[in-house]
Tab-separated table of C-alpha atoms and ligand atoms in Angstrom:
chain	number	residue	atom	x	y	z
A	1	UNK	CA	17.296	-12.348	-14.715
A	2	UNK	CA	14.943	-10.283	-12.308
A	3	UNK	CA	14.646	-6.238	-12.819
A	4	UNK	CA	16.510	-4.336	-10.204
A	5	UNK	CA	13.593	-2.023	-8.668
A	6	UNK	CA	14.212	1.719	-6.733
A	7	UNK	CA	11.354	1.745	-4.309
A	8	UNK	CA	9.950	4.928	-3.045
A	9	UNK	CA	7.288	4.243	-0.235
A	10	UNK	CA	4.468	6.439	0.469
A	11	UNK	CA	2.723	4.314	3.709
A	12	UNK	CA	0.063	5.070	6.508
A	13	UNK	CA	2.207	2.776	8.758
A	14	UNK	CA	0.241	0.095	9.936
A	15	UNK	CA	0.218	-3.552	10.735
A	16	UNK	CA	-0.337	-4.642	7.063
A	17	UNK	CA	1.921	-1.610	5.767
A	18	UNK	CA	4.615	-2.874	7.989
A	19	UNK	CA	4.269	-6.495	6.936
A	20	UNK	CA	4.870	-5.289	3.322
A	21	UNK	CA	8.191	-3.626	4.063
A	22	UNK	CA	9.683	-6.837	6.053
A	23	UNK	CA	8.672	-8.550	2.475
A	24	UNK	CA	10.177	-5.687	0.567
A	25	UNK	CA	13.190	-5.780	2.359
A	26	UNK	CA	14.037	-9.657	1.890
A	27	UNK	CA	13.800	-8.744	-2.082
A	28	UNK	CA	17.565	-8.771	-3.216
A	29	UNK	CA	16.382	-7.077	-6.379
A	30	UNK	CA	14.906	-4.168	-4.172
A	31	UNK	CA	16.326	-1.106	-2.965
A	32	UNK	CA	14.301	0.864	-0.865
A	33	UNK	CA	15.523	4.523	-1.862
A	34	UNK	CA	13.612	6.316	0.873
A	35	UNK	CA	9.954	6.493	2.711
A	36	UNK	CA	7.352	8.644	3.245
A	37	UNK	CA	4.282	8.959	6.263
A	38	UNK	CA	0.716	9.692	5.377
A	39	UNK	CA	-2.273	9.877	8.064
A	40	UNK	CA	-4.574	7.184	7.474
A	41	UNK	CA	-3.962	4.194	10.161
A	42	UNK	CA	-2.241	6.699	12.366
A	43	UNK	CA	-1.450	10.147	12.007
A	44	UNK	CA	1.129	10.890	9.561
A	45	UNK	CA	4.121	11.432	12.611
A	46	UNK	CA	3.584	8.034	14.001
A	47	UNK	CA	3.311	6.690	10.972
A	48	UNK	CA	6.733	7.853	10.103
A	49	UNK	CA	7.806	6.640	13.865
A	50	UNK	CA	6.983	3.379	12.579
A	51	UNK	CA	8.695	3.879	9.431
A	52	UNK	CA	11.741	4.205	11.330
A	53	UNK	CA	11.078	1.316	13.607
A	54	UNK	CA	10.492	-1.528	10.861
A	55	UNK	CA	13.176	-0.146	8.548
A	56	UNK	CA	15.654	-0.394	11.702
A	57	UNK	CA	14.591	-3.883	12.327
A	58	UNK	CA	14.984	-4.681	8.783
A	59	UNK	CA	18.690	-3.449	8.940
A	60	UNK	CA	17.914	-0.133	6.594
A	61	UNK	CA	18.100	2.182	9.496
A	62	UNK	CA	19.566	5.033	6.869
A	63	UNK	CA	16.944	4.673	4.329
A	64	UNK	CA	15.357	8.327	4.674
A	65	UNK	CA	11.900	8.585	6.209
A	66	UNK	CA	9.735	12.059	5.662
A	67	UNK	CA	7.342	13.443	7.368
A	68	UNK	CA	4.235	13.722	4.488
A	69	UNK	CA	0.325	14.940	4.858
A	70	UNK	CA	-1.372	15.094	8.151
A	71	UNK	CA	-4.697	15.303	6.497
A	72	UNK	CA	-6.175	14.957	3.610
A	73	UNK	CA	-7.029	17.384	1.171
A	74	UNK	CA	-10.224	18.453	1.914
A	75	UNK	CA	-11.459	16.086	4.749
A	76	UNK	CA	-10.820	15.805	7.959
A	77	UNK	CA	-8.484	12.891	9.067
A	78	UNK	CA	-9.528	9.993	10.507
A	79	UNK	CA	-7.665	6.767	12.404
A	80	UNK	CA	-7.972	3.569	12.584
A	81	UNK	CA	-6.948	2.351	16.066
A	82	UNK	CA	-9.432	-0.275	16.086
A	83	UNK	CA	-7.671	-2.119	13.618
A	84	UNK	CA	-4.258	-0.940	13.924
A	85	UNK	CA	-3.775	-0.111	17.730
A	86	UNK	CA	-3.488	3.554	18.683
A	87	UNK	CA	0.462	3.732	17.337
A	88	UNK	CA	-0.527	1.649	14.179
A	89	UNK	CA	1.466	-0.967	15.610
A	90	UNK	CA	-1.415	-2.793	17.123
A	91	UNK	CA	-0.428	-1.039	20.793
A	92	UNK	CA	3.319	-2.889	20.792
A	93	UNK	CA	5.301	0.404	21.225
A	94	UNK	CA	4.826	1.090	24.272
A	95	UNK	CA	5.333	4.652	24.085
A	96	UNK	CA	9.437	3.765	23.491
A	97	UNK	CA	10.989	6.095	20.987
A	98	UNK	CA	11.107	5.139	17.511
A	99	UNK	CA	15.170	5.673	16.254
A	100	UNK	CA	16.706	8.008	14.304
A	101	UNK	CA	14.551	11.614	13.094
A	102	UNK	CA	12.742	12.145	10.279
A	103	UNK	CA	14.289	14.247	7.364
A	104	UNK	CA	13.342	17.841	7.129
A	105	UNK	CA	11.514	17.647	3.746
A	106	UNK	CA	7.877	16.504	3.396
A	107	UNK	CA	7.127	13.178	2.086
A	108	UNK	CA	5.565	15.192	-1.274
A	109	UNK	CA	9.078	17.212	-1.464
A	110	UNK	CA	11.188	14.145	-1.307
A	111	UNK	CA	9.100	12.632	-3.823
A	112	UNK	CA	9.146	14.890	-5.774
A	113	UNK	CA	13.004	15.707	-5.746
A	114	UNK	CA	14.038	12.291	-5.823
A	115	UNK	CA	11.918	11.702	-9.680
A	116	UNK	CA	13.530	14.860	-10.911
A	117	UNK	CA	16.949	13.964	-9.697
A	118	UNK	CA	16.781	10.452	-11.982
A	119	UNK	CA	13.778	10.586	-14.947
A	120	UNK	CA	12.410	7.065	-15.155
A	121	UNK	CA	15.081	5.190	-11.937
A	122	UNK	CA	11.854	5.404	-9.486
A	123	UNK	CA	9.390	3.417	-8.602
A	124	UNK	CA	6.396	4.380	-6.119
A	125	UNK	CA	4.620	2.316	-3.677
A	126	UNK	CA	1.619	3.746	-2.053
A	127	UNK	CA	-0.278	1.224	0.394
A	128	UNK	CA	-2.031	4.896	2.751
A	129	UNK	CA	-4.242	7.500	1.706
A	130	UNK	CA	-2.824	8.934	-1.674
A	131	UNK	CA	-2.665	12.539	-0.190
A	132	UNK	CA	0.639	13.225	-0.807
A	133	UNK	CA	1.040	11.586	-4.563
A	134	UNK	CA	-1.816	14.212	-4.829
A	135	UNK	CA	-0.108	16.999	-3.272
A	136	UNK	CA	3.195	15.927	-5.199
A	137	UNK	CA	1.273	15.519	-8.470
A	138	UNK	CA	0.560	19.296	-7.823
A	139	UNK	CA	4.110	20.368	-7.008
A	140	UNK	CA	5.610	18.742	-9.767
A	141	UNK	CA	2.857	18.149	-12.778
A	142	UNK	CA	5.474	16.368	-14.783
A	143	UNK	CA	5.577	13.978	-12.389
A	144	UNK	CA	4.107	10.479	-14.361
A	145	UNK	CA	7.069	11.154	-16.824
A	146	UNK	CA	9.451	11.160	-14.401
A	147	UNK	CA	8.574	8.087	-12.090
A	148	UNK	CA	8.885	4.865	-13.838
A	149	UNK	CA	5.503	3.201	-12.284
A	150	UNK	CA	2.974	3.660	-9.483
A	151	UNK	CA	1.438	0.880	-7.774
A	152	UNK	CA	-1.296	1.781	-5.223
A	153	UNK	CA	-3.157	-0.208	-2.264
A	154	UNK	CA	-6.966	0.831	-3.009
A	155	UNK	CA	-9.729	0.371	-4.308
A	156	UNK	CA	-12.331	-2.189	-5.679
A	157	UNK	CA	-13.958	-2.768	-8.774
A	158	UNK	CA	-16.194	-5.882	-8.281
A	159	UNK	CA	-15.751	-6.422	-4.528
A	160	UNK	CA	-17.808	-4.986	-1.155
A	161	UNK	CA	-15.861	-1.812	0.081
A	162	UNK	CA	-14.366	-2.211	3.819
A	163	UNK	CA	-14.795	1.384	5.000
A	164	UNK	CA	-18.645	1.641	3.465
A	165	UNK	CA	-20.522	-1.174	0.919
A	166	UNK	CA	-18.457	0.171	-1.820
A	167	UNK	CA	-15.234	1.972	-0.809
A	168	UNK	CA	-12.253	0.513	0.576
A	169	UNK	CA	-10.478	2.547	2.891
A	170	UNK	CA	-7.185	4.208	1.605
A	171	UNK	CA	-9.496	5.399	-1.444
A	172	UNK	CA	-12.107	6.364	1.177
A	173	UNK	CA	-9.612	8.632	3.319
A	174	UNK	CA	-8.890	11.048	0.227
A	175	UNK	CA	-10.749	10.404	-2.390
A	176	UNK	CA	-9.947	13.953	-3.790
A	177	UNK	CA	-6.229	12.784	-4.135
A	178	UNK	CA	-6.960	9.867	-4.889
A	179	UNK	CA	-8.782	11.239	-7.935
A	180	UNK	CA	-5.494	13.267	-8.619
A	181	UNK	CA	-3.831	9.954	-8.828
A	182	UNK	CA	-6.177	8.150	-11.197
A	183	UNK	CA	-6.441	11.235	-13.743
A	184	UNK	CA	-2.366	11.537	-13.931
A	185	UNK	CA	-1.177	10.065	-17.304
A	186	UNK	CA	1.155	7.452	-15.731
A	187	UNK	CA	0.820	3.091	-15.695
A	188	UNK	CA	-0.766	3.087	-12.662
A	189	UNK	CA	-1.437	-0.545	-10.707
A	190	UNK	CA	-4.653	-0.760	-8.753
A	191	UNK	CA	-4.005	-3.908	-5.838
A	192	UNK	CA	-7.447	-3.531	-4.716
A	193	UNK	CA	-10.005	-5.412	-2.501
A	194	UNK	CA	-10.523	-7.411	-5.418
A	195	UNK	CA	-7.213	-9.208	-5.222
A	196	UNK	CA	-6.910	-8.274	-1.662
A	197	UNK	CA	-9.148	-10.139	0.043
A	198	UNK	CA	-8.764	-13.303	-1.988
A	199	UNK	CA	-4.850	-13.144	-0.149
A	200	UNK	CA	-5.750	-14.398	2.957
A	201	UNK	CA	-2.794	-14.869	5.883
A	202	UNK	CA	-4.436	-18.228	7.077
A	203	UNK	CA	-4.635	-20.010	10.388
A	204	UNK	CA	-2.122	-22.363	9.497
A	205	UNK	CA	0.815	-19.554	8.209
A	206	UNK	CA	0.073	-17.524	11.306
A	207	UNK	CA	0.964	-20.730	13.773
A	208	UNK	CA	3.741	-21.072	12.062
A	209	UNK	CA	5.214	-17.671	12.749
A	210	UNK	CA	4.095	-17.972	16.404
A	211	UNK	CA	6.169	-20.652	16.707
A	212	UNK	CA	9.252	-18.717	14.482
A	213	UNK	CA	12.347	-17.188	16.333
A	214	UNK	CA	13.719	-14.915	14.040
A	215	UNK	CA	13.240	-10.914	14.641
A	216	UNK	CA	10.614	-10.602	11.938
A	217	UNK	CA	8.599	-13.237	12.562
A	218	UNK	CA	8.586	-12.353	16.497
A	219	UNK	CA	7.772	-9.050	15.640
A	220	UNK	CA	4.910	-9.931	12.706
A	221	UNK	CA	3.447	-12.297	15.682
A	222	UNK	CA	3.347	-9.343	18.171
A	223	UNK	CA	1.729	-6.644	15.437
A	224	UNK	CA	-0.818	-9.326	14.063
A	225	UNK	CA	-2.034	-9.557	17.485
A	226	UNK	CA	-4.526	-6.567	17.620
A	227	UNK	CA	-5.173	-7.113	13.997
A	228	UNK	CA	-6.312	-10.952	14.159
A	229	UNK	CA	-8.404	-9.611	16.625
A	230	UNK	CA	-10.173	-7.043	14.503
A	231	UNK	CA	-10.363	-9.622	11.294
A	232	UNK	CA	-11.924	-12.601	13.822
A	233	UNK	CA	-14.322	-10.005	15.349
A	234	UNK	CA	-16.119	-9.904	11.478
A	235	UNK	CA	-15.153	-12.825	9.865
A	236	UNK	CA	-14.799	-15.229	13.113
A	237	UNK	CA	-11.505	-16.362	11.606
A	238	UNK	CA	-8.660	-15.944	13.354
A	239	UNK	CA	-6.811	-14.955	10.356
A	240	UNK	CA	-6.771	-12.057	7.852
A	241	UNK	CA	-5.793	-10.730	4.286
A	242	UNK	CA	-2.939	-9.319	3.161
A	243	UNK	CA	-3.502	-5.754	2.001
A	244	UNK	CA	-0.138	-4.020	1.625
A	245	UNK	CA	1.734	-6.839	1.575
A	246	UNK	CA	0.041	-8.009	-1.331
A	247	UNK	CA	0.769	-4.558	-3.363
A	248	UNK	CA	4.573	-5.233	-2.242
A	249	UNK	CA	4.252	-8.662	-4.155
A	250	UNK	CA	2.843	-7.116	-7.285
A	251	UNK	CA	5.657	-4.876	-7.337
A	252	UNK	CA	8.384	-6.964	-6.327
A	253	UNK	CA	7.454	-10.258	-8.070
A	254	UNK	CA	4.799	-9.770	-11.038
A	255	UNK	CA	5.262	-13.366	-11.974
A	256	UNK	CA	2.905	-13.765	-8.905
A	257	UNK	CA	0.192	-11.616	-10.867
A	258	UNK	CA	-2.154	-14.096	-12.431
A	259	UNK	CA	-5.143	-12.303	-13.934
A	260	UNK	CA	-5.289	-8.974	-14.306
A	261	UNK	CA	-7.100	-6.789	-16.881
A	262	UNK	CA	-6.689	-2.500	-18.098
A	263	UNK	CA	-8.891	-0.586	-17.463
A	264	UNK	CA	-9.416	3.729	-16.560
A	265	UNK	CA	-10.394	4.604	-12.965
A	266	UNK	CA	-12.053	7.435	-11.215
A	267	UNK	CA	-12.849	8.039	-7.826
A	268	UNK	CA	-16.725	9.313	-6.198
A	269	UNK	CA	-16.130	12.161	-4.342
A	270	UNK	CA	-19.590	12.760	-2.894
A	271	UNK	CA	-20.779	12.294	0.603
A	272	UNK	CA	-23.270	9.044	-0.328
A	273	UNK	CA	-20.823	7.324	-2.576
A	274	UNK	CA	-17.138	8.662	-1.267
A	275	UNK	CA	-14.374	6.900	-2.349
A	276	UNK	CA	-16.118	4.340	-4.661
A	277	UNK	CA	-13.238	3.234	-7.560
A	278	UNK	CA	-15.866	3.621	-10.504
A	279	UNK	CA	-13.439	0.965	-12.809
A	280	UNK	CA	-14.299	1.866	-16.465
A	281	UNK	CA	-13.272	-1.549	-18.423
A	282	UNK	CA	-15.741	-0.947	-21.561
A	283	UNK	CA	-12.935	0.183	-23.601
A	284	UNK	CA	-11.600	-3.325	-23.554
A	285	UNK	CA	-10.592	-3.061	-27.287
A	286	UNK	CA	-13.145	-0.938	-28.561
A	287	UNK	CA	-12.617	2.300	-29.953
A	288	UNK	CA	-16.300	3.569	-29.615
A	289	UNK	CA	-15.828	3.541	-25.637
A	290	UNK	CA	-11.961	4.927	-25.228
A	291	UNK	CA	-12.495	8.061	-23.776
A	292	UNK	CA	-9.029	7.615	-23.124
A	293	UNK	CA	-6.313	4.925	-23.757
A	294	UNK	CA	-6.826	2.469	-20.305
A	295	UNK	CA	-4.382	3.444	-18.023
A	296	UNK	CA	-4.695	1.465	-14.623
A	297	UNK	CA	-3.885	-2.041	-14.827
A	298	UNK	CA	-6.090	-3.996	-11.970
A	299	UNK	CA	-4.988	-7.011	-10.649
A	300	UNK	CA	-7.582	-9.559	-9.619
A	301	UNK	CA	-5.719	-12.375	-8.984
A	302	UNK	CA	-2.410	-13.291	-7.192
A	303	UNK	CA	-0.919	-17.064	-6.967
A	304	UNK	CA	-1.788	-16.659	-3.521
A	305	UNK	CA	0.414	-20.024	-2.263
A	306	UNK	CA	3.314	-19.387	-3.567
A	307	UNK	CA	2.969	-15.834	-2.736
A	308	UNK	CA	1.853	-16.989	1.328
A	309	UNK	CA	4.812	-19.462	0.907
A	310	UNK	CA	7.467	-16.685	0.261
A	311	UNK	CA	5.980	-14.086	2.716
A	312	UNK	CA	5.793	-16.668	5.683
A	313	UNK	CA	9.679	-18.059	4.587
A	314	UNK	CA	10.326	-14.305	4.492
A	315	UNK	CA	9.647	-13.406	7.755
A	316	UNK	CA	10.811	-17.211	9.264
A	317	UNK	CA	14.464	-16.280	7.837
B	1	BDR	C1	-5.619	-0.052	3.507
B	1	BDR	O1	-6.712	0.296	4.258
B	1	BDR	C2	-5.278	-0.036	5.758
B	1	BDR	O2	-5.959	-0.112	6.741
B	1	BDR	C3	-4.586	-1.279	5.713
B	1	BDR	O3	-3.142	-0.808	6.000
B	1	BDR	C4	-4.284	-1.229	4.074
B	1	BDR	O4	-3.821	-0.512	3.260
B	1	BDR	C5	-6.763	-1.722	3.243
B	1	BDR	O5	-8.371	-1.424	2.857
B	2	CA	CA1	-2.201	0.786	4.624
């Protein structure tokens, strides 16, 4: 039987974050307990609006949404309107107000409060810059013991970066916070570009979605338009990688994981290498290289066919 999961979301709610929510909300064994927004694809207030829009669309308007960090720990913020649209959802919202309201709490405070209230219960899925999670670790150093697991969409071990030659965007936005997260003594699952750039929503899947009549399919098709424009410009294909949805699948459907290894991850914070994940897999069972037990599970491959089929049928339903 599949294990029940109580998940806290931490998102810079852009287009692929939104699709990750559509996927996760359909899993019968997953309860989305709370959500926090963070700067990244779009400003943190717009990301919170988008969380409320998408949670409402999937029939979860009562999930508490807390606004999170408006900027990285050290650097100024940077938004990605060219990839996700100025509203984070491919310029589809047309300035209409999002339903409901944020809680008065900040996202890091919400995370710490929930973790303390039920040690070992919550799984965290972070698909944006790691600023909130870094702040939560500073507020509550016991956080690693209090959460059940942490899944991060971010980083690149053997893959090229997407924000710089070596750096993946989420880590690049706030490398100092990411360093705190990978340094902390907890099991982190890294779903980086190694796996997400191999996990595409292809032309056939996009055509099936476009023909769909469900609310989820219509919404996904609308928001994907802008995302596909961007990816077509850089790859020549009207298809896109499933960054955040893959991290949601790794958390909710671990049976889709095909290949992973254990390593320690550090993050470069200097200007030239900013946001590069330095993945140390030398230990690999050899004590001479062990500075600490490998703490990060780096996912390198999922069963793309099965996951994509599951995602498309979820969105069509
Ligand atoms: C990550 O960066 C953001 O643009 C996406 O939402 C995803 O979380 C991919 O590098
Ligand atoms: Ca994201």
